[in-house]
Each structure stands twice: as structure tokens, then as C-alpha cells.
Amino acid sequence: MSQHIMFTEAGRLVDASHRAPFLLTLREEDENELHITICCAKTVPNVQTSSTGNAALDGILARCTSLCPDESAKIELVFENYLLYQVRNESYCVFDADEVRSGTYLCTFERSKLLDYLPHAIDVHLIPDGTDAPASWKHYGVYTQNQIIDVIAPSEPTVHAFF
């Protein structure tokens, strides 16, 4: 069963697992409508692996826990209109102390490099009276096990939780 929740509440649900979620789907529907479906991560029993020949490494691997998608705990984010989105490989992303964000895996940014870059990427002053100025747009971040998804949108996404 699905329930409609706010973006920050979805962030708290994902944060409660203390593990980055998995990206299930990212697709565009209709005109400029972005759908992102994520699911929480769950632990699975480790499968006993053969020895690597390195006792120290074998000891570390014996204490590791495998993670897999928990498709019984899904969240769908629907950005009904966006200005820009990008998907980055999380292995090549670093924390930027100059950025101001709230949230861990589902973030909103008050200040970010992407917001600074926006005037160079698109025509940000579309309406002469300034009603569509950058102050009315928000940077949303979705941090998953393998991808970082950044979305610049004029309004918060519609969020459906399936738990």
C-alpha cells in the first residue's frame, strides 16, 4: 500500500536504515516529468567464500555484511517539472564542505556547486519579472549505493512510500 509523504519524511525513513538506498528506476514520463524509484537496503547472510590466501583480508571479509535491495521498502519521487538533472557514479563524487545541505541520502541544498553552475547551463531568467529566478528553485540530491542523482526543480517532488 502506498502513502503520500513529504520529501523530508522520506529522507528520515531512508536514514533510519543507516544504509544508502538502491536505485531501482529512473525514467521520464510525460513532458519533463522525472520518476525516481529507490528502495532501502537490507542485510543478507554472507555466503562463505573460499580463502583469498591473505589471512588479514579473509578476517575482514568474514566480518562483512552483504547488502541487497529491499523491494518491500520502496519510495517513488516524482518531479513534475525540472530544470536539470544529472546522474553521477558515486565512486567519483566527493563531499564538498562549501555546499550547504540537509539530509543524508535524500538531501536538499541551500547552496551547491550545481546551483552556482545553473546560469551557465541553462537560460535561468526565463520570465522578465524575475518570478522564475534561481531563488525559487531548489537542488535535491538522491544518494544511492551506486549513483548520485541531482535534480534542480521549482517545486518539491511528489513522494509515495511503499512499506
XYZ file of N, CA and C in Angstrom:
489
model
N 0.835 -1.174 0.000
C 0.000 0.000 0.000
C 0.882 1.241 0.000
N 0.482 2.230 -0.749
C 1.266 3.450 -0.897
C 0.695 4.553 -0.017
N 1.600 5.375 0.493
C 1.163 6.563 1.219
C 1.938 7.758 0.707
N 1.256 8.891 0.621
C 1.872 10.134 0.169
C 2.565 10.776 1.369
N 3.853 11.093 1.210
C 4.609 11.730 2.291
C 5.437 12.869 1.721
N 6.004 13.676 2.593
C 6.857 14.786 2.186
C 8.288 14.274 1.943
N 9.069 15.022 1.169
C 10.441 14.650 0.835
C 11.279 14.460 2.100
N 11.158 15.370 3.064
C 11.956 15.255 4.300
C 11.569 14.014 5.098
N 10.288 13.664 5.108
C 9.859 12.456 5.815
C 10.425 11.209 5.128
N 10.438 11.210 3.796
C 11.041 10.098 3.056
C 12.516 9.981 3.410
N 13.179 11.122 3.543
C 14.585 11.123 3.933
C 14.792 10.489 5.298
N 13.910 10.793 6.237
C 14.019 10.192 7.581
C 13.802 8.677 7.522
N 12.871 8.219 6.688
C 12.642 6.776 6.548
C 13.889 6.070 6.013
N 14.513 6.660 5.000
C 15.712 6.059 4.423
C 16.862 6.136 5.419
N 17.010 7.269 6.099
C 18.090 7.433 7.074
C 18.005 6.409 8.197
N 16.796 5.983 8.549
C 16.599 5.054 9.665
C 17.318 3.725 9.434
N 17.528 3.360 8.180
C 18.216 2.095 7.893
C 19.733 2.227 8.039
N 20.231 3.456 8.092
C 21.673 3.731 8.213
C 22.478 3.165 7.045
N 21.814 2.997 5.903
C 22.475 2.493 4.702
C 21.920 3.237 3.495
N 22.773 3.521 2.554
C 22.320 4.181 1.336
C 21.328 3.286 0.613
N 20.278 3.880 0.039
C 19.298 3.071 -0.696
C 19.850 2.629 -2.054
N 19.117 1.781 -2.711
C 19.434 1.351 -4.071
C 18.506 2.064 -5.046
N 19.034 2.427 -6.203
C 18.218 2.979 -7.283
C 17.579 1.809 -8.024
N 16.254 1.821 -8.138
C 15.553 0.788 -8.906
C 15.284 1.259 -10.321
N 14.694 2.477 -10.447
C 14.417 3.009 -11.785
C 14.574 4.519 -11.796
N 14.938 5.014 -12.937
C 14.964 6.455 -13.215
C 14.434 6.583 -14.635
N 13.311 7.270 -14.773
C 12.712 7.378 -16.105
C 11.962 8.698 -16.232
N 11.794 9.110 -17.462
C 10.983 10.291 -17.754
C 9.646 9.828 -18.290
N 8.602 10.468 -17.806
C 7.257 10.223 -18.309
C 6.658 11.569 -18.655
N 5.682 11.546 -19.532
C 5.054 12.782 -19.979
C 6.136 13.786 -20.383
N 5.856 15.043 -20.253
C 6.805 16.065 -20.669
C 7.534 16.625 -19.455
N 8.828 16.359 -19.384
C 9.680 16.844 -18.300
C 9.211 16.400 -16.915
N 8.726 15.176 -16.811
C 8.326 14.604 -15.526
C 9.292 13.468 -15.217
N 10.050 13.626 -14.155
C 11.093 12.676 -13.796
C 10.614 11.784 -12.651
N 10.719 10.460 -12.845
C 10.338 9.475 -11.833
C 11.594 8.749 -11.362
N 11.827 8.778 -10.063
C 12.968 8.085 -9.461
C 12.396 7.137 -8.412
N 12.689 5.851 -8.549
C 12.243 4.875 -7.550
C 13.479 4.281 -6.886
N 13.494 4.367 -5.565
C 14.583 3.811 -4.772
C 14.000 2.801 -3.789
N 14.857 1.966 -3.235
C 14.414 1.088 -2.155
C 15.512 1.035 -1.106
N 15.089 0.755 0.098
C 16.040 0.662 1.198
C 16.943 -0.555 0.995
N 18.043 -0.561 1.733
C 18.977 -1.683 1.677
C 18.714 -2.600 2.860
N 18.883 -3.891 2.646
C 18.766 -4.843 3.743
C 19.998 -5.739 3.740
N 20.297 -6.273 4.906
C 21.447 -7.170 5.013
C 21.015 -8.582 4.654
N 21.951 -9.313 4.121
C 21.721 -10.720 3.803
C 22.879 -11.513 4.397
N 22.618 -12.756 4.776
C 23.710 -13.560 5.336
C 24.844 -13.689 4.325
N 26.055 -13.589 4.831
C 27.209 -13.721 3.950
C 27.342 -15.153 3.466
N 27.641 -15.278 2.215
C 27.941 -16.583 1.641
C 29.414 -16.842 1.935
N 29.694 -17.991 2.464
C 31.085 -18.317 2.784
C 31.892 -18.397 1.495
N 32.946 -17.618 1.435
C 33.784 -17.613 0.235
C 35.057 -18.382 0.523
N 35.700 -18.810 -0.507
C 36.966 -19.524 -0.332
C 38.039 -18.533 0.103
N 39.067 -19.045 0.653
C 40.165 -18.236 1.161
C 40.824 -17.459 0.019
N 41.178 -16.220 0.321
C 41.897 -15.404 -0.663
C 43.391 -15.686 -0.613
N 43.819 -16.387 0.431
C 45.249 -16.623 0.609
C 45.902 -15.538 1.466
N 45.118 -14.532 1.829
C 45.622 -13.440 2.670
C 44.800 -13.477 3.960
N 45.432 -13.872 5.064
C 44.724 -14.055 6.335
C 44.065 -12.762 6.810
N 44.736 -11.632 6.639
C 44.167 -10.350 7.084
C 42.911 -10.014 6.285
N 42.974 -10.194 4.991
C 41.823 -9.920 4.138
C 40.683 -10.902 4.437
N 41.004 -12.159 4.631
C 39.980 -13.148 4.963
C 39.287 -12.785 6.269
N 40.026 -12.276 7.242
C 39.440 -11.859 8.520
C 38.483 -10.691 8.345
N 38.854 -9.745 7.499
C 37.983 -8.592 7.221
C 36.714 -9.058 6.514
N 36.862 -9.875 5.492
C 35.706 -10.353 4.726
C 34.759 -11.182 5.587
N 35.283 -11.901 6.566
C 34.441 -12.718 7.447
C 33.522 -11.845 8.298
N 33.907 -10.596 8.566
C 33.096 -9.684 9.378
C 32.196 -8.784 8.534
N 32.276 -8.896 7.229
C 31.477 -8.039 6.341
C 30.047 -8.550 6.227
N 29.157 -7.626 5.919
C 27.751 -7.952 5.701
C 27.380 -7.532 4.297
N 26.736 -8.415 3.579
C 26.283 -8.094 2.232
C 24.976 -7.315 2.299
N 24.818 -6.394 1.366
C 23.576 -5.625 1.248
C 22.906 -5.950 -0.070
N 21.582 -5.897 -0.062
C 20.826 -6.067 -1.302
C 19.583 -5.183 -1.220
N 18.952 -4.913 -2.348
C 17.742 -4.081 -2.342
C 16.605 -4.745 -1.573
N 15.908 -3.958 -0.772
C 14.714 -4.415 -0.059
C 13.509 -3.837 -0.789
N 13.007 -4.575 -1.759
C 11.926 -4.059 -2.598
C 10.587 -3.977 -1.871
N 10.548 -4.417 -0.615
C 9.321 -4.229 0.174
C 9.318 -2.854 0.838
N 10.396 -2.097 0.670
C 10.505 -0.745 1.237
C 10.937 0.215 0.132
N 9.973 0.601 -0.732
C 10.267 1.450 -1.889
C 9.721 2.860 -1.690
N 10.398 3.792 -2.342
C 9.961 5.186 -2.360
C 10.052 5.677 -3.798
N 8.959 6.283 -4.280
C 8.962 6.873 -5.622
C 8.901 8.386 -5.485
N 9.841 9.052 -6.130
C 9.898 10.513 -6.180
C 9.483 10.927 -7.581
N 8.517 11.829 -7.675
C 8.056 12.304 -8.986
C 8.244 13.810 -9.038
N 9.193 14.244 -9.857
C 9.401 15.669 -10.112
C 8.546 16.013 -11.318
N 7.460 16.741 -11.094
C 6.510 17.025 -12.165
C 7.066 18.015 -13.184
N 8.082 18.722 -12.807
C 8.764 19.639 -13.717
C 10.159 19.853 -13.149
N 11.142 19.812 -13.984
C 12.514 20.025 -13.532
C 13.231 20.908 -14.532
N 14.294 21.536 -14.069
C 15.111 22.340 -14.964
C 16.286 21.536 -15.486
N 16.838 20.714 -14.590
C 18.039 19.966 -14.940
C 18.159 18.788 -13.990
N 18.652 17.664 -14.499
C 19.053 16.580 -13.599
C 20.298 15.928 -14.167
N 21.055 15.322 -13.275
C 22.258 14.607 -13.683
C 22.417 13.382 -12.796
N 23.058 12.371 -13.354
C 23.359 11.155 -12.622
C 24.868 10.980 -12.658
N 25.447 10.800 -11.463
C 26.897 10.621 -11.362
C 27.210 9.278 -10.707
N 28.327 8.706 -11.082
C 28.823 7.491 -10.447
C 29.306 7.880 -9.052
N 28.748 7.275 -8.009
C 29.087 7.685 -6.643
C 30.564 7.481 -6.320
N 31.239 6.607 -7.044
C 32.658 6.363 -6.781
C 33.531 7.573 -7.074
N 33.023 8.495 -7.886
C 33.815 9.651 -8.290
C 33.326 10.953 -7.666
N 32.483 10.873 -6.662
C 31.941 12.055 -6.007
C 32.621 12.252 -4.658
N 32.845 13.501 -4.317
C 33.447 13.811 -3.021
C 32.564 14.812 -2.285
N 32.656 14.784 -0.987
C 31.930 15.731 -0.153
C 32.529 17.117 -0.369
N 31.699 18.127 -0.504
C 32.146 19.500 -0.694
C 31.711 20.323 0.507
N 32.675 20.754 1.320
C 32.380 21.492 2.553
C 31.737 22.849 2.289
N 31.862 23.389 1.070
C 31.255 24.686 0.741
C 29.750 24.577 0.502
N 29.276 23.379 0.248
C 27.854 23.204 -0.006
C 27.091 23.134 1.322
N 25.887 23.678 1.306
C 25.034 23.659 2.499
C 23.830 22.789 2.171
N 23.711 21.678 2.896
C 22.652 20.709 2.621
C 22.028 20.233 3.919
N 20.827 19.691 3.788
C 20.214 18.991 4.913
C 19.736 17.651 4.399
N 19.884 16.636 5.224
C 19.544 15.277 4.838
C 20.792 14.470 4.571
N 20.640 13.162 4.592
C 21.773 12.260 4.376
C 21.711 11.617 2.996
N 20.656 10.850 2.733
C 20.525 10.163 1.446
C 19.538 10.853 0.519
N 18.562 11.540 1.097
C 17.667 12.408 0.338
C 17.920 13.814 0.875
N 18.567 14.640 0.072
C 19.062 15.936 0.536
C 18.387 17.096 -0.180
N 18.332 18.213 0.503
C 18.004 19.487 -0.136
C 19.184 20.407 0.116
N 19.515 21.197 -0.880
C 20.673 22.077 -0.803
C 20.233 23.531 -0.731
N 20.819 24.247 0.197
C 20.645 25.693 0.260
C 21.678 26.361 -0.654
N 22.859 25.747 -0.695
C 23.938 26.242 -1.555
C 24.678 25.026 -2.110
N 24.936 25.052 -3.436
C 25.666 23.948 -4.063
C 26.385 24.434 -5.310
N 27.376 23.652 -5.717
C 28.108 23.953 -6.951
C 27.173 23.857 -8.160
N 26.215 22.936 -8.104
C 25.290 22.792 -9.227
C 24.387 24.014 -9.346
N 23.908 24.555 -8.233
C 23.111 25.787 -8.285
C 23.948 26.944 -8.829
N 25.228 26.989 -8.442
C 26.125 28.032 -8.965
C 26.329 27.883 -10.475
N 26.361 26.642 -10.938
C 26.608 26.354 -12.347
C 25.362 26.575 -13.223
N 24.195 26.549 -12.627
C 22.943 26.597 -13.379
C 22.865 27.737 -14.407
N 23.242 28.974 -14.071
C 23.159 30.051 -15.080
C 24.038 29.810 -16.308
N 25.064 28.947 -16.164
C 25.932 28.636 -17.305
C 25.376 27.488 -18.144
N 24.487 26.685 -17.535
C 23.968 25.501 -18.214
C 22.657 25.763 -18.949
N 21.804 26.615 -18.376
C 20.504 26.885 -18.990
C 20.182 28.368 -18.861
N 19.174 28.821 -19.603
C 18.720 30.202 -19.522
C 17.842 30.318 -18.285
N 18.415 30.803 -17.176
C 17.704 30.798 -15.897
C 16.774 31.980 -15.693
N 16.849 32.982 -16.549
C 15.974 34.146 -16.383
C 14.922 34.133 -17.477
N 14.023 33.154 -17.371
C 13.034 32.950 -18.423
C 11.909 33.974 -18.376
N 11.571 34.470 -17.189
C 10.465 35.403 -17.043
C 11.037 36.766 -16.629
N 10.776 37.825 -17.408
C 11.391 39.132 -17.148
C 11.152 39.695 -15.748
N 10.021 39.396 -15.109
C 9.772 39.974 -13.784
C 10.531 39.256 -12.673
N 11.330 38.229 -13.013
C 12.158 37.547 -12.030
C 11.451 36.461 -11.242
N 10.190 36.157 -11.564
C 9.466 35.145 -10.798
C 10.038 33.748 -10.983
N 10.794 33.558 -12.018
C 11.412 32.258 -12.239
C 12.916 32.333 -11.980
N 13.296 33.190 -11.035
C 14.706 33.385 -10.712
C 15.231 32.211 -9.893
N 16.545 32.008 -9.845
C 17.122 30.863 -9.137
C 16.678 30.715 -7.688
N 16.306 31.773 -7.021
C 15.882 31.658 -5.626
C 14.652 30.774 -5.474
N 13.840 30.652 -6.531
C 12.633 29.837 -6.426
C 12.891 28.369 -6.771
N 14.109 28.019 -7.146
C 14.436 26.646 -7.499
C 15.214 26.010 -6.370
N 15.108 24.716 -6.272
C 15.804 24.003 -5.216
C 16.598 22.850 -5.815
N 17.708 22.568 -5.191
C 18.555 21.443 -5.581
C 18.229 20.281 -4.648
N 17.808 19.160 -5.236
C 17.515 17.938 -4.491
C 18.589 16.908 -4.832
N 19.051 16.191 -3.840
C 20.033 15.132 -4.053
C 19.471 13.799 -3.610
N 19.697 12.773 -4.426
C 19.303 11.409 -4.083
C 20.586 10.585 -4.127
N 21.049 10.170 -2.952
C 22.321 9.467 -2.818
C 22.048 7.973 -2.636
N 22.425 7.183 -3.641
C 22.168 5.744 -3.598
C 23.481 4.978 -3.513
N 23.381 3.665 -3.455
C 24.571 2.815 -3.339
C 25.561 3.041 -4.482
N 25.071 3.316 -5.671
C 25.959 3.414 -6.832
C 25.849 4.701 -7.624
N 24.817 5.503 -7.357
C 24.609 6.725 -8.130
C 24.307 7.896 -7.198
N 24.689 9.070 -7.668
C 24.271 10.333 -7.052
C 23.403 11.015 -8.098
N 22.153 11.300 -7.742
C 21.236 11.953 -8.673
C 20.955 13.346 -8.143
N 21.225 14.343 -8.958
C 20.958 15.737 -8.616
C 19.820 16.228 -9.484
N 18.853 16.905 -8.867
C 17.721 17.445 -9.606
C 17.523 18.896 -9.178
N 17.438 19.790 -10.145
C 17.058 21.178 -9.880
C 15.607 21.306 -10.331
N 14.737 21.664 -9.391
C 13.307 21.729 -9.695
C 12.677 22.923 -8.990
N 11.583 23.455 -9.571
C 10.914 24.605 -8.951
C 10.024 24.219 -7.774
N 9.729 22.914 -7.624
C 8.870 22.504 -6.511
C 9.291 21.131 -6.010
N 8.906 20.859 -4.782
C 9.227 19.583 -4.151
C 8.568 18.446 -4.922
N 9.232 17.296 -4.977
C 8.623 16.174 -5.692
C 7.435 15.603 -4.912
N 6.563 14.962 -5.653
C 5.516 14.167 -5.026
C 6.192 12.861 -4.613
N 5.935 12.435 -3.390
C 6.618 11.253 -2.851
C 5.590 10.216 -2.420
N 5.785 8.997 -2.892
C 4.935 7.872 -2.484
C 5.829 6.827 -1.830
N 5.466 6.411 -0.617
C 6.207 5.378 0.085
C 5.420 4.083 0.052
N 6.112 2.992 -0.209
C 5.516 1.663 -0.246
C 6.234 0.819 0.803
N 5.674 0.709 1.990
C 6.306 -0.054 3.075
C 5.346 -1.079 3.614
